[in-house]
JSON list of C-alpha atoms in Angstrom, two decimals:
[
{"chain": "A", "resi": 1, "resn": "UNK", "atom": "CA", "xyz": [50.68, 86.07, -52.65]},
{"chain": "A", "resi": 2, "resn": "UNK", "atom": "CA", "xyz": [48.84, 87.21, -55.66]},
{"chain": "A", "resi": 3, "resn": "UNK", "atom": "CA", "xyz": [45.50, 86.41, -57.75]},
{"chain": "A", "resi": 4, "resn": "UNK", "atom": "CA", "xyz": [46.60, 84.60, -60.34]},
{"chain": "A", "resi": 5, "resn": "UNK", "atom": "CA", "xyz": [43.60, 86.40, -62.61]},
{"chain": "A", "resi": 6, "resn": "UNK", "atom": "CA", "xyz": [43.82, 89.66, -61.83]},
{"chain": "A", "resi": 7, "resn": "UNK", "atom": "CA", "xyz": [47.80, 89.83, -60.17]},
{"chain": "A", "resi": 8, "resn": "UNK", "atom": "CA", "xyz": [46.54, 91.85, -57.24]},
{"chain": "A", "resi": 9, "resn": "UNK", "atom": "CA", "xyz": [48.17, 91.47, -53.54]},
{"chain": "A", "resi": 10, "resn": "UNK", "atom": "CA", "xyz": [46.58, 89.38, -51.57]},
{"chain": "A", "resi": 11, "resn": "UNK", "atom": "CA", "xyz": [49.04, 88.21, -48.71]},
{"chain": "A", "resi": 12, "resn": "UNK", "atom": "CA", "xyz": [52.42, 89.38, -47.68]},
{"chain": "A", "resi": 13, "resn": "UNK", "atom": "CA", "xyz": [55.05, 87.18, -45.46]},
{"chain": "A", "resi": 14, "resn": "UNK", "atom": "CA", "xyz": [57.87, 89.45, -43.37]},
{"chain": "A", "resi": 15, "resn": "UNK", "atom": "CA", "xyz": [60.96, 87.91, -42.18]},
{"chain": "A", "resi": 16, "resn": "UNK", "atom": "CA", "xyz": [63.46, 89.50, -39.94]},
{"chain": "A", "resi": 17, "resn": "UNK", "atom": "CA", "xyz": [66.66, 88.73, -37.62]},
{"chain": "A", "resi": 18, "resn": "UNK", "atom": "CA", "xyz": [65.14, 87.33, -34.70]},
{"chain": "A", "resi": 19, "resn": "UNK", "atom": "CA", "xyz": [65.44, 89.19, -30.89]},
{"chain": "A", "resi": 20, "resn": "UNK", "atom": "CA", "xyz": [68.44, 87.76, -29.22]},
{"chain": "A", "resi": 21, "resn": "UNK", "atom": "CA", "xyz": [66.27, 86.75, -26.08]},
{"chain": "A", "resi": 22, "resn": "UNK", "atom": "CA", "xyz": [64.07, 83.61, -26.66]},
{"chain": "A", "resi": 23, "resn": "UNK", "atom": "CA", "xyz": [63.71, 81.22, -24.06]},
{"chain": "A", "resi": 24, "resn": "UNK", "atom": "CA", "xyz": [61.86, 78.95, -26.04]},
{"chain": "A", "resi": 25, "resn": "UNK", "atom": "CA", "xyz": [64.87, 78.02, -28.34]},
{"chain": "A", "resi": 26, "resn": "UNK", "atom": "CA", "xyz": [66.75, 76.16, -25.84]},
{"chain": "A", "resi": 27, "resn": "UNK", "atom": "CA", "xyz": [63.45, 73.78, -25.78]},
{"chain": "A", "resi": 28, "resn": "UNK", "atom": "CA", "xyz": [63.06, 73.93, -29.41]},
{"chain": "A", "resi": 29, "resn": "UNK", "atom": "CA", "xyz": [66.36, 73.35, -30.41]},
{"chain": "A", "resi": 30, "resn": "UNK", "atom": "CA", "xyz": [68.28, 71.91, -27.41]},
{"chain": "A", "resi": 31, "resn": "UNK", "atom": "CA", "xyz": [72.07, 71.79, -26.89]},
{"chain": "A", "resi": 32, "resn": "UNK", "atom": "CA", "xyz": [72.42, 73.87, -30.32]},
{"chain": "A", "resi": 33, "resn": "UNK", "atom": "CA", "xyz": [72.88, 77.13, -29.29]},
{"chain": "A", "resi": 34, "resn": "UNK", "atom": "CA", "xyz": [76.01, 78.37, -27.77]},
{"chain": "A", "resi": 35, "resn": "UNK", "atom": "CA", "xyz": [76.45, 79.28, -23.86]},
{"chain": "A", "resi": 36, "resn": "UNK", "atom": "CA", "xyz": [78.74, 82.50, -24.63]},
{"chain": "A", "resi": 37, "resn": "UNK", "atom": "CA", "xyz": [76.49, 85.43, -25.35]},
{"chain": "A", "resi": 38, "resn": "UNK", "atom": "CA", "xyz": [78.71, 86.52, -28.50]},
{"chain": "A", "resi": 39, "resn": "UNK", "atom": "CA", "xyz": [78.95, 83.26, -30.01]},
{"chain": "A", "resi": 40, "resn": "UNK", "atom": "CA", "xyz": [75.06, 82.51, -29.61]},
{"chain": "A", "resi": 41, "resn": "UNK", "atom": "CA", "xyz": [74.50, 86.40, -31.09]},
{"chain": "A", "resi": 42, "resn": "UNK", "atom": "CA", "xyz": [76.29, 84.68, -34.11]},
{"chain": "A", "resi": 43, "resn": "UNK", "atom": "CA", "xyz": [74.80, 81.13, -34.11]},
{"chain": "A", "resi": 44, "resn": "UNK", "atom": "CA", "xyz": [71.15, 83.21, -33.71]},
{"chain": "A", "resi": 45, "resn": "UNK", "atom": "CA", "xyz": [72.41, 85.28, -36.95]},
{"chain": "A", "resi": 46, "resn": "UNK", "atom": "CA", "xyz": [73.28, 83.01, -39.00]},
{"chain": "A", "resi": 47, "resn": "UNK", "atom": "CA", "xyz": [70.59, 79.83, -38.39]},
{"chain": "A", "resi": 48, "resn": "UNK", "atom": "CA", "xyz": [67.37, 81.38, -37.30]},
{"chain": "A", "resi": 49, "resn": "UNK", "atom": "CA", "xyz": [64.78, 83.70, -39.14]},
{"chain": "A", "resi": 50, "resn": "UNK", "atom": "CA", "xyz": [61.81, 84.77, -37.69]},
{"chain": "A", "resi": 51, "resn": "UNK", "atom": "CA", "xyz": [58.59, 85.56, -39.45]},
{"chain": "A", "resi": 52, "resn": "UNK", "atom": "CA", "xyz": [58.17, 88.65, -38.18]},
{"chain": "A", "resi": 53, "resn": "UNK", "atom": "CA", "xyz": [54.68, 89.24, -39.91]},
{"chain": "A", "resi": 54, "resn": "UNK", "atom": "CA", "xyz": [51.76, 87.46, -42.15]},
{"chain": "A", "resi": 55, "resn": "UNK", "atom": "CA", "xyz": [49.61, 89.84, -43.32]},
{"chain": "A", "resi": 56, "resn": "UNK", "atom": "CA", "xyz": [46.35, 89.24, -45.69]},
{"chain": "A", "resi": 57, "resn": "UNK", "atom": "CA", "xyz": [44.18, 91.37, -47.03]},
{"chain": "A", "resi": 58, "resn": "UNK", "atom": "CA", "xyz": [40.65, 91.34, -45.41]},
{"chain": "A", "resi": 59, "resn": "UNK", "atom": "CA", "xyz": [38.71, 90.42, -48.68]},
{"chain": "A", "resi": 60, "resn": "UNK", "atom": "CA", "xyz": [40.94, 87.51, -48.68]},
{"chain": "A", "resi": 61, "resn": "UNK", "atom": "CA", "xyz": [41.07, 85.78, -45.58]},
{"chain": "A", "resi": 62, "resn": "UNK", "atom": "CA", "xyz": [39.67, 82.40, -44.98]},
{"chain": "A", "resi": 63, "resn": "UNK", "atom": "CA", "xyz": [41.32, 81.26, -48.68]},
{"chain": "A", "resi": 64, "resn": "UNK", "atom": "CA", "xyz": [44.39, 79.99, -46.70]},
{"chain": "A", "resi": 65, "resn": "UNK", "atom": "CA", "xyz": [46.67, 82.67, -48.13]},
{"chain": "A", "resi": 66, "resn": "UNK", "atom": "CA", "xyz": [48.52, 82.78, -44.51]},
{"chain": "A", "resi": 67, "resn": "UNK", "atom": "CA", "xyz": [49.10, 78.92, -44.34]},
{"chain": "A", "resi": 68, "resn": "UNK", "atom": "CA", "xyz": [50.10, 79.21, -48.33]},
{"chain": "A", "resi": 69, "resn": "UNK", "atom": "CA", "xyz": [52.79, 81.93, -47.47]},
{"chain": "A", "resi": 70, "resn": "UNK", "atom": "CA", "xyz": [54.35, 80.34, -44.64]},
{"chain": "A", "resi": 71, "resn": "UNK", "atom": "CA", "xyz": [54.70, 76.76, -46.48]},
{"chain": "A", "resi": 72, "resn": "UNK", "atom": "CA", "xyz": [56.30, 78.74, -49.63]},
{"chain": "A", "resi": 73, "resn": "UNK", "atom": "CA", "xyz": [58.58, 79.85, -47.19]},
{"chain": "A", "resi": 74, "resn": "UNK", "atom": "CA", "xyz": [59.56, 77.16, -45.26]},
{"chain": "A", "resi": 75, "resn": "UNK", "atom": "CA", "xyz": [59.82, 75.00, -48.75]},
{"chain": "A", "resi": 76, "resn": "UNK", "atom": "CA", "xyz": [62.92, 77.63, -49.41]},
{"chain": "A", "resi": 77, "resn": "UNK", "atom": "CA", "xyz": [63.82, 79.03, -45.84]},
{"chain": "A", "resi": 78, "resn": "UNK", "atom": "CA", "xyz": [66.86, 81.77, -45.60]},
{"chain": "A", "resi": 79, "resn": "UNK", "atom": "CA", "xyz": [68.20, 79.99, -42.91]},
{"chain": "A", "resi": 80, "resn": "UNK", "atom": "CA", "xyz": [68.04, 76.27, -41.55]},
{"chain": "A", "resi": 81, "resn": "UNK", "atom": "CA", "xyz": [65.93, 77.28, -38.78]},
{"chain": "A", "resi": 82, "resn": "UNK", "atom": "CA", "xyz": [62.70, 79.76, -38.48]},
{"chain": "A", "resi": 83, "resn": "UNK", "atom": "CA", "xyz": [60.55, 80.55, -35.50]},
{"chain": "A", "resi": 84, "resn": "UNK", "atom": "CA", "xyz": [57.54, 82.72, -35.30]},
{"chain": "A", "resi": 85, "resn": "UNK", "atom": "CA", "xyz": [56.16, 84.19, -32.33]},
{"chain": "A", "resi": 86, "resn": "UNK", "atom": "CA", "xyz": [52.21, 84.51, -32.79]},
{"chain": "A", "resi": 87, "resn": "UNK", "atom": "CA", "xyz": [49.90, 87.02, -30.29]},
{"chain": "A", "resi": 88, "resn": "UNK", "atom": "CA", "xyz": [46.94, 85.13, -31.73]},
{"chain": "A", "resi": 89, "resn": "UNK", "atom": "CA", "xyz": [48.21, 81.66, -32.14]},
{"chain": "A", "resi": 90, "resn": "UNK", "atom": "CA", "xyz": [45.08, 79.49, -30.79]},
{"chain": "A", "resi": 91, "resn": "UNK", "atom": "CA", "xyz": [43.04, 81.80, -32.40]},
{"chain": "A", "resi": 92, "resn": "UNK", "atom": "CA", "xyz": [44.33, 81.63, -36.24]},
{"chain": "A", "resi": 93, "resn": "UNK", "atom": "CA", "xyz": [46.57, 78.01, -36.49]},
{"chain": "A", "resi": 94, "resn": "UNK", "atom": "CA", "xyz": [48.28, 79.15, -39.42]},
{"chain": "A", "resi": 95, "resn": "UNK", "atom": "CA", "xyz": [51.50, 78.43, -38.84]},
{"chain": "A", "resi": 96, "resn": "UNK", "atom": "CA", "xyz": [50.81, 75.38, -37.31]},
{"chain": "A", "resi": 97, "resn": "UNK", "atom": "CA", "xyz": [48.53, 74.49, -40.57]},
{"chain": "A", "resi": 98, "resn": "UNK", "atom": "CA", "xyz": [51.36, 75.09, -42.73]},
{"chain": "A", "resi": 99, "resn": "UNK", "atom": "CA", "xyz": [53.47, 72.76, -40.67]},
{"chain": "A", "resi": 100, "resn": "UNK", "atom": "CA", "xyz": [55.52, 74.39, -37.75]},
{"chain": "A", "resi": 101, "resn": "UNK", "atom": "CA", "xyz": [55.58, 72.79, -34.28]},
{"chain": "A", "resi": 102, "resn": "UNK", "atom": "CA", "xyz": [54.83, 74.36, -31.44]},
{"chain": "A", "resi": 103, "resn": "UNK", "atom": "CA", "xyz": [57.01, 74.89, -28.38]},
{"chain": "A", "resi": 104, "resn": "UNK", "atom": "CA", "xyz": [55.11, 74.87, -25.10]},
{"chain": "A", "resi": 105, "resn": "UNK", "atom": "CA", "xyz": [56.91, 77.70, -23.03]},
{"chain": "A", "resi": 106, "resn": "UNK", "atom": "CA", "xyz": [56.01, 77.63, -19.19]},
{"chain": "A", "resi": 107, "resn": "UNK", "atom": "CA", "xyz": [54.56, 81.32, -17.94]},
{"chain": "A", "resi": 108, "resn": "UNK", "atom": "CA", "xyz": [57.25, 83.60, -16.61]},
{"chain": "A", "resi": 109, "resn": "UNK", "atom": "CA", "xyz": [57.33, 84.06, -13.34]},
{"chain": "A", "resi": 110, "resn": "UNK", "atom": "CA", "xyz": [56.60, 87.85, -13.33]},
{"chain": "A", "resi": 111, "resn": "UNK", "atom": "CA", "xyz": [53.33, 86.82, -14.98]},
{"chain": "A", "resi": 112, "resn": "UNK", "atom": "CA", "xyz": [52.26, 83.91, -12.60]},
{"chain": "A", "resi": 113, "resn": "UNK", "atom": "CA", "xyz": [52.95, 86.54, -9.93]},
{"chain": "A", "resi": 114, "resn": "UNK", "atom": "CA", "xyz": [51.01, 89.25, -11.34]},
{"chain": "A", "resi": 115, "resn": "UNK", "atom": "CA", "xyz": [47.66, 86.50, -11.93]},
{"chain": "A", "resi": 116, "resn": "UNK", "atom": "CA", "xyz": [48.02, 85.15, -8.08]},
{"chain": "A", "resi": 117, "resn": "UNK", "atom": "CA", "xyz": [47.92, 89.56, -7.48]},
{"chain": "A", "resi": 118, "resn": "UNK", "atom": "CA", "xyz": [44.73, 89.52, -9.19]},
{"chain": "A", "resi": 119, "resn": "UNK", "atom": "CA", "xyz": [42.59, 86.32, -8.06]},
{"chain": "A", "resi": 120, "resn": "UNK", "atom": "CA", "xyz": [43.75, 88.16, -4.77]},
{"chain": "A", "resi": 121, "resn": "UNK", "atom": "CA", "xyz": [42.72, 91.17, -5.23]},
{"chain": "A", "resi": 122, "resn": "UNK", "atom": "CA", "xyz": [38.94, 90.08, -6.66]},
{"chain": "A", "resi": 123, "resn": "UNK", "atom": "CA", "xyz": [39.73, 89.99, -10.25]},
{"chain": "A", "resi": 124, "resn": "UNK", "atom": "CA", "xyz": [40.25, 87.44, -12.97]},
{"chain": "A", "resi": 125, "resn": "UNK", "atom": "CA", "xyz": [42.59, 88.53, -15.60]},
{"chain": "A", "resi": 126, "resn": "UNK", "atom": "CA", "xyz": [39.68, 88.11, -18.29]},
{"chain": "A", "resi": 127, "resn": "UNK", "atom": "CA", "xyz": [37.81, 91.59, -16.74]},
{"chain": "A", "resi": 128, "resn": "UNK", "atom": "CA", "xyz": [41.13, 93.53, -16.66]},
{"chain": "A", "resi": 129, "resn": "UNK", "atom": "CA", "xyz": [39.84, 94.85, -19.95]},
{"chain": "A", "resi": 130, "resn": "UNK", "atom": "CA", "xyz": [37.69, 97.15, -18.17]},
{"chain": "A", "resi": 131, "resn": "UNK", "atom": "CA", "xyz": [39.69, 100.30, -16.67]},
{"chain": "A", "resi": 132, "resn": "UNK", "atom": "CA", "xyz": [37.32, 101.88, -14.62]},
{"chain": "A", "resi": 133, "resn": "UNK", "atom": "CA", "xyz": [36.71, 98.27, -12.57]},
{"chain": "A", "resi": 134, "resn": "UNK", "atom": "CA", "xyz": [40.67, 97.94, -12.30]},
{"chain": "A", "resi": 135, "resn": "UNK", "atom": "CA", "xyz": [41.27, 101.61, -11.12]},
{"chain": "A", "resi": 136, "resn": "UNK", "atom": "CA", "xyz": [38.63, 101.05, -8.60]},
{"chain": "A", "resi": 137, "resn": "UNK", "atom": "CA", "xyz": [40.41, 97.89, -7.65]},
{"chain": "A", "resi": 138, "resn": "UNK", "atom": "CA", "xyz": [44.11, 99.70, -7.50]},
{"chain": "A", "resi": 139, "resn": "UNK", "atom": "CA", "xyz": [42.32, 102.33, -5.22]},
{"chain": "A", "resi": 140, "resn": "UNK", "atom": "CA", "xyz": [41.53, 100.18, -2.56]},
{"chain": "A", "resi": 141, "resn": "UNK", "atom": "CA", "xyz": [44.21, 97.83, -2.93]},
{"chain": "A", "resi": 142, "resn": "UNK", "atom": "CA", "xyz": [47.75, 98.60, -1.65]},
{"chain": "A", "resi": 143, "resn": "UNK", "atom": "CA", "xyz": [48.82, 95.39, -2.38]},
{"chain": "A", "resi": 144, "resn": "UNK", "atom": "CA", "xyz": [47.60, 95.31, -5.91]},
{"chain": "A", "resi": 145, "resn": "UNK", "atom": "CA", "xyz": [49.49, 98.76, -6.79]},
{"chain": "A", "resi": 146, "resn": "UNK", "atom": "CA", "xyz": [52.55, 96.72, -5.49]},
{"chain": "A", "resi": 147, "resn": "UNK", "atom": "CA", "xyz": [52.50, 93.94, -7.31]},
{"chain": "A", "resi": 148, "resn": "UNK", "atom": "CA", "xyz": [51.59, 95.43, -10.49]},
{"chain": "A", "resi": 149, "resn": "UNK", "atom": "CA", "xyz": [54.86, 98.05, -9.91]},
{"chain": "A", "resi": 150, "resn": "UNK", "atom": "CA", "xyz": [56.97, 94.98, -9.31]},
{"chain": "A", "resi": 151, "resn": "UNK", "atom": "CA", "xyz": [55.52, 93.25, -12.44]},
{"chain": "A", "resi": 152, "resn": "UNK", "atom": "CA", "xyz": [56.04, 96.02, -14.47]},
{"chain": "A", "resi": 153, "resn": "UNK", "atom": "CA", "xyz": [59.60, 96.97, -12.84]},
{"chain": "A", "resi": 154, "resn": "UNK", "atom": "CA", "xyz": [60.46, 93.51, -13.98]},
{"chain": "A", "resi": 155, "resn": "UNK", "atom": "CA", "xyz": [61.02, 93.96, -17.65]},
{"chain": "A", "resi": 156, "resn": "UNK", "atom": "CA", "xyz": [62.69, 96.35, -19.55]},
{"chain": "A", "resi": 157, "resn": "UNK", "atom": "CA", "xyz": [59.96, 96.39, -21.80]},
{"chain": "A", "resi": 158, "resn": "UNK", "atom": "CA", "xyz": [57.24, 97.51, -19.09]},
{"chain": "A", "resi": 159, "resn": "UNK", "atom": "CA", "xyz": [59.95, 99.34, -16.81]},
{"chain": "A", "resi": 160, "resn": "UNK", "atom": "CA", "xyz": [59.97, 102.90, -18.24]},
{"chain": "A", "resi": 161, "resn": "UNK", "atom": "CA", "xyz": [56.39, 103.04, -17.45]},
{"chain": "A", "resi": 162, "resn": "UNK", "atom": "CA", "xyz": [57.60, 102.92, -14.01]},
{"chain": "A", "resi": 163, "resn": "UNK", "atom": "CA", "xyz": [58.17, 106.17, -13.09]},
{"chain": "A", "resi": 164, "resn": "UNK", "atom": "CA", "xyz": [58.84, 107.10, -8.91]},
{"chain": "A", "resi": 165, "resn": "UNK", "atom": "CA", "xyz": [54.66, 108.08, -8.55]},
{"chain": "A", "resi": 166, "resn": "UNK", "atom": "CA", "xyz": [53.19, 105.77, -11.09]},
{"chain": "A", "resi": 167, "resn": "UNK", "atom": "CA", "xyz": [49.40, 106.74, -11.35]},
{"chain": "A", "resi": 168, "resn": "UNK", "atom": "CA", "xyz": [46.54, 104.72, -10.45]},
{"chain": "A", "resi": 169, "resn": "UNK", "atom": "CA", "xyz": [45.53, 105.18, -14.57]},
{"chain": "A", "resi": 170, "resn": "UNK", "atom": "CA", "xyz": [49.08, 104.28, -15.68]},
{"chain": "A", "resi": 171, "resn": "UNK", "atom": "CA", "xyz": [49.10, 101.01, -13.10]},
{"chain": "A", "resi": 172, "resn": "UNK", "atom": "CA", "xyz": [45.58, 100.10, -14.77]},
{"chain": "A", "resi": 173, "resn": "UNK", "atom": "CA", "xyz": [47.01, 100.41, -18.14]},
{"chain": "A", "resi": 174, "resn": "UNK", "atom": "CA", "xyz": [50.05, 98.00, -17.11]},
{"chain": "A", "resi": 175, "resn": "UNK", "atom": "CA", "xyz": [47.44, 95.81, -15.30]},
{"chain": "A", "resi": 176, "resn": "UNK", "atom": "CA", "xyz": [45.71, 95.63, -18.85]},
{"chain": "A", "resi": 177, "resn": "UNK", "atom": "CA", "xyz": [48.71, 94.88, -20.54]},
{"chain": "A", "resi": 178, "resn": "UNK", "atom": "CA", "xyz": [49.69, 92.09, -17.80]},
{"chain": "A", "resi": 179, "resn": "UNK", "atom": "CA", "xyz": [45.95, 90.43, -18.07]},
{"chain": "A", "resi": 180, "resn": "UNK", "atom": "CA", "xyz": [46.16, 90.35, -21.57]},
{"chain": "A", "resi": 181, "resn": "UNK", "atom": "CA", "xyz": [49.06, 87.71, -21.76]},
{"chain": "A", "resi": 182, "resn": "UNK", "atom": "CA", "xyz": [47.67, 85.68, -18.94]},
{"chain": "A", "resi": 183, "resn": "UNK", "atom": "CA", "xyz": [44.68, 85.18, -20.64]},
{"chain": "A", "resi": 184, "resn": "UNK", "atom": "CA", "xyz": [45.99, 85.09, -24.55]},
{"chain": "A", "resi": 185, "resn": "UNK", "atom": "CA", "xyz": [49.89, 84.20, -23.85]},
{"chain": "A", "resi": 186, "resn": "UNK", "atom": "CA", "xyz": [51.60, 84.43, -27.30]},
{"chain": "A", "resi": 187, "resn": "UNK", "atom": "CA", "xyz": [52.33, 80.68, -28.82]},
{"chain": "A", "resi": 188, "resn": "UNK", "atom": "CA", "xyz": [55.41, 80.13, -30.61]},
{"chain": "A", "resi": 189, "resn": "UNK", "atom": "CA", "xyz": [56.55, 77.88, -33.62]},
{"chain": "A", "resi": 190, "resn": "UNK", "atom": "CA", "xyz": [59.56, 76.71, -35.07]},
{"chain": "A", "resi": 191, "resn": "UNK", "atom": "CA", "xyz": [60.90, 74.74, -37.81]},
{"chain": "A", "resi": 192, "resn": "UNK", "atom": "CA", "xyz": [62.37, 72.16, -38.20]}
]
């Protein structure tokens, strides 16, 4: 997106392959995607696109540059299909603005284990922002430092964090991590 007075970038829209893992597409687009993990590699290849990124410059937000980008987009998608996976969703509509649905996806069940941990242990996942309250919590809670290994053992992503004597600070930092999508989960949005 440019000013059309002075031509100066105002907005940029990213699209990429989209990760082979989603399991909101089978709710977005159900009975579409193939069973056999090669064949839905290929169907994922060649009919999805995911905005990967929407990206305005400061002095420009609030001018609907974001919702502006996505439409242009979606008026001439790459593929028939686009999805975009959004950490601040509720907090900036955008994509919803310009016209993409959203697909209610239920809360893993690593996660909803990992929040019953915490309203056990004393905490609600909104003060897991604070380290030195979390640490103190992992101290003197055995069953916290469990659950937040098992959490983090769960997922490749949070797994190499894992080592065999995780540290009360790394199991805070994971803790942190963990809180952070209870209380903000990321929304998603497809189209059509």
């Amino acid at each position: 997106a440019r000013d059309a007075r002075t031509d100066e970038r105002l907005g940029v829209l990213v699209v990429s392959h989209p990760t082979l893992n989603g399991r909101w597409r089978d709710i977005a687009w159900p009975s579409e995607r193939p069973t056999d993990k090669a064949a839905s590699a290929t169907w994922l290849n060649r009919e999805v696109r995911c905005i990967s990124r929407v990206i305005v410059d400061p002095r420009a937000r609030g001018r609907s540059i974001a919702t502006s980008l996505v439409r242009a987009y979606l008026a001439h998608p790459d593929t028939p299909k686009t999805e975009a996976i959004a950490a601040m969703g509720g907090a900036c509509p955008f994509f919803a603005s310009a016209g993409m649905r959203e697909v209610i996806i239920a809360r893993t069940a690593r996660d909803e284990s990992l929040a019953r941990s915490l309203v056990r242990a004393g905490l609600r996942a909104s003060q897991c922002a604070d380290l030195s309250l979390v640490r103190r919590r992992l101290s003197r809670s055995p069953m916290l430092r469990r659950e937040v290994e098992r959490w983090a053992r769960a997922s490749r992503a949070t797994s190499r964090w894992c080592d065999r004597d995780v540290s009360v600070e790394r199991l805070a930092e994971l803790v942190c991590l963990g809180a952070g999508g209870i209380v903000c989960p990321p929304r998603v949005f497809v189209s059509p």
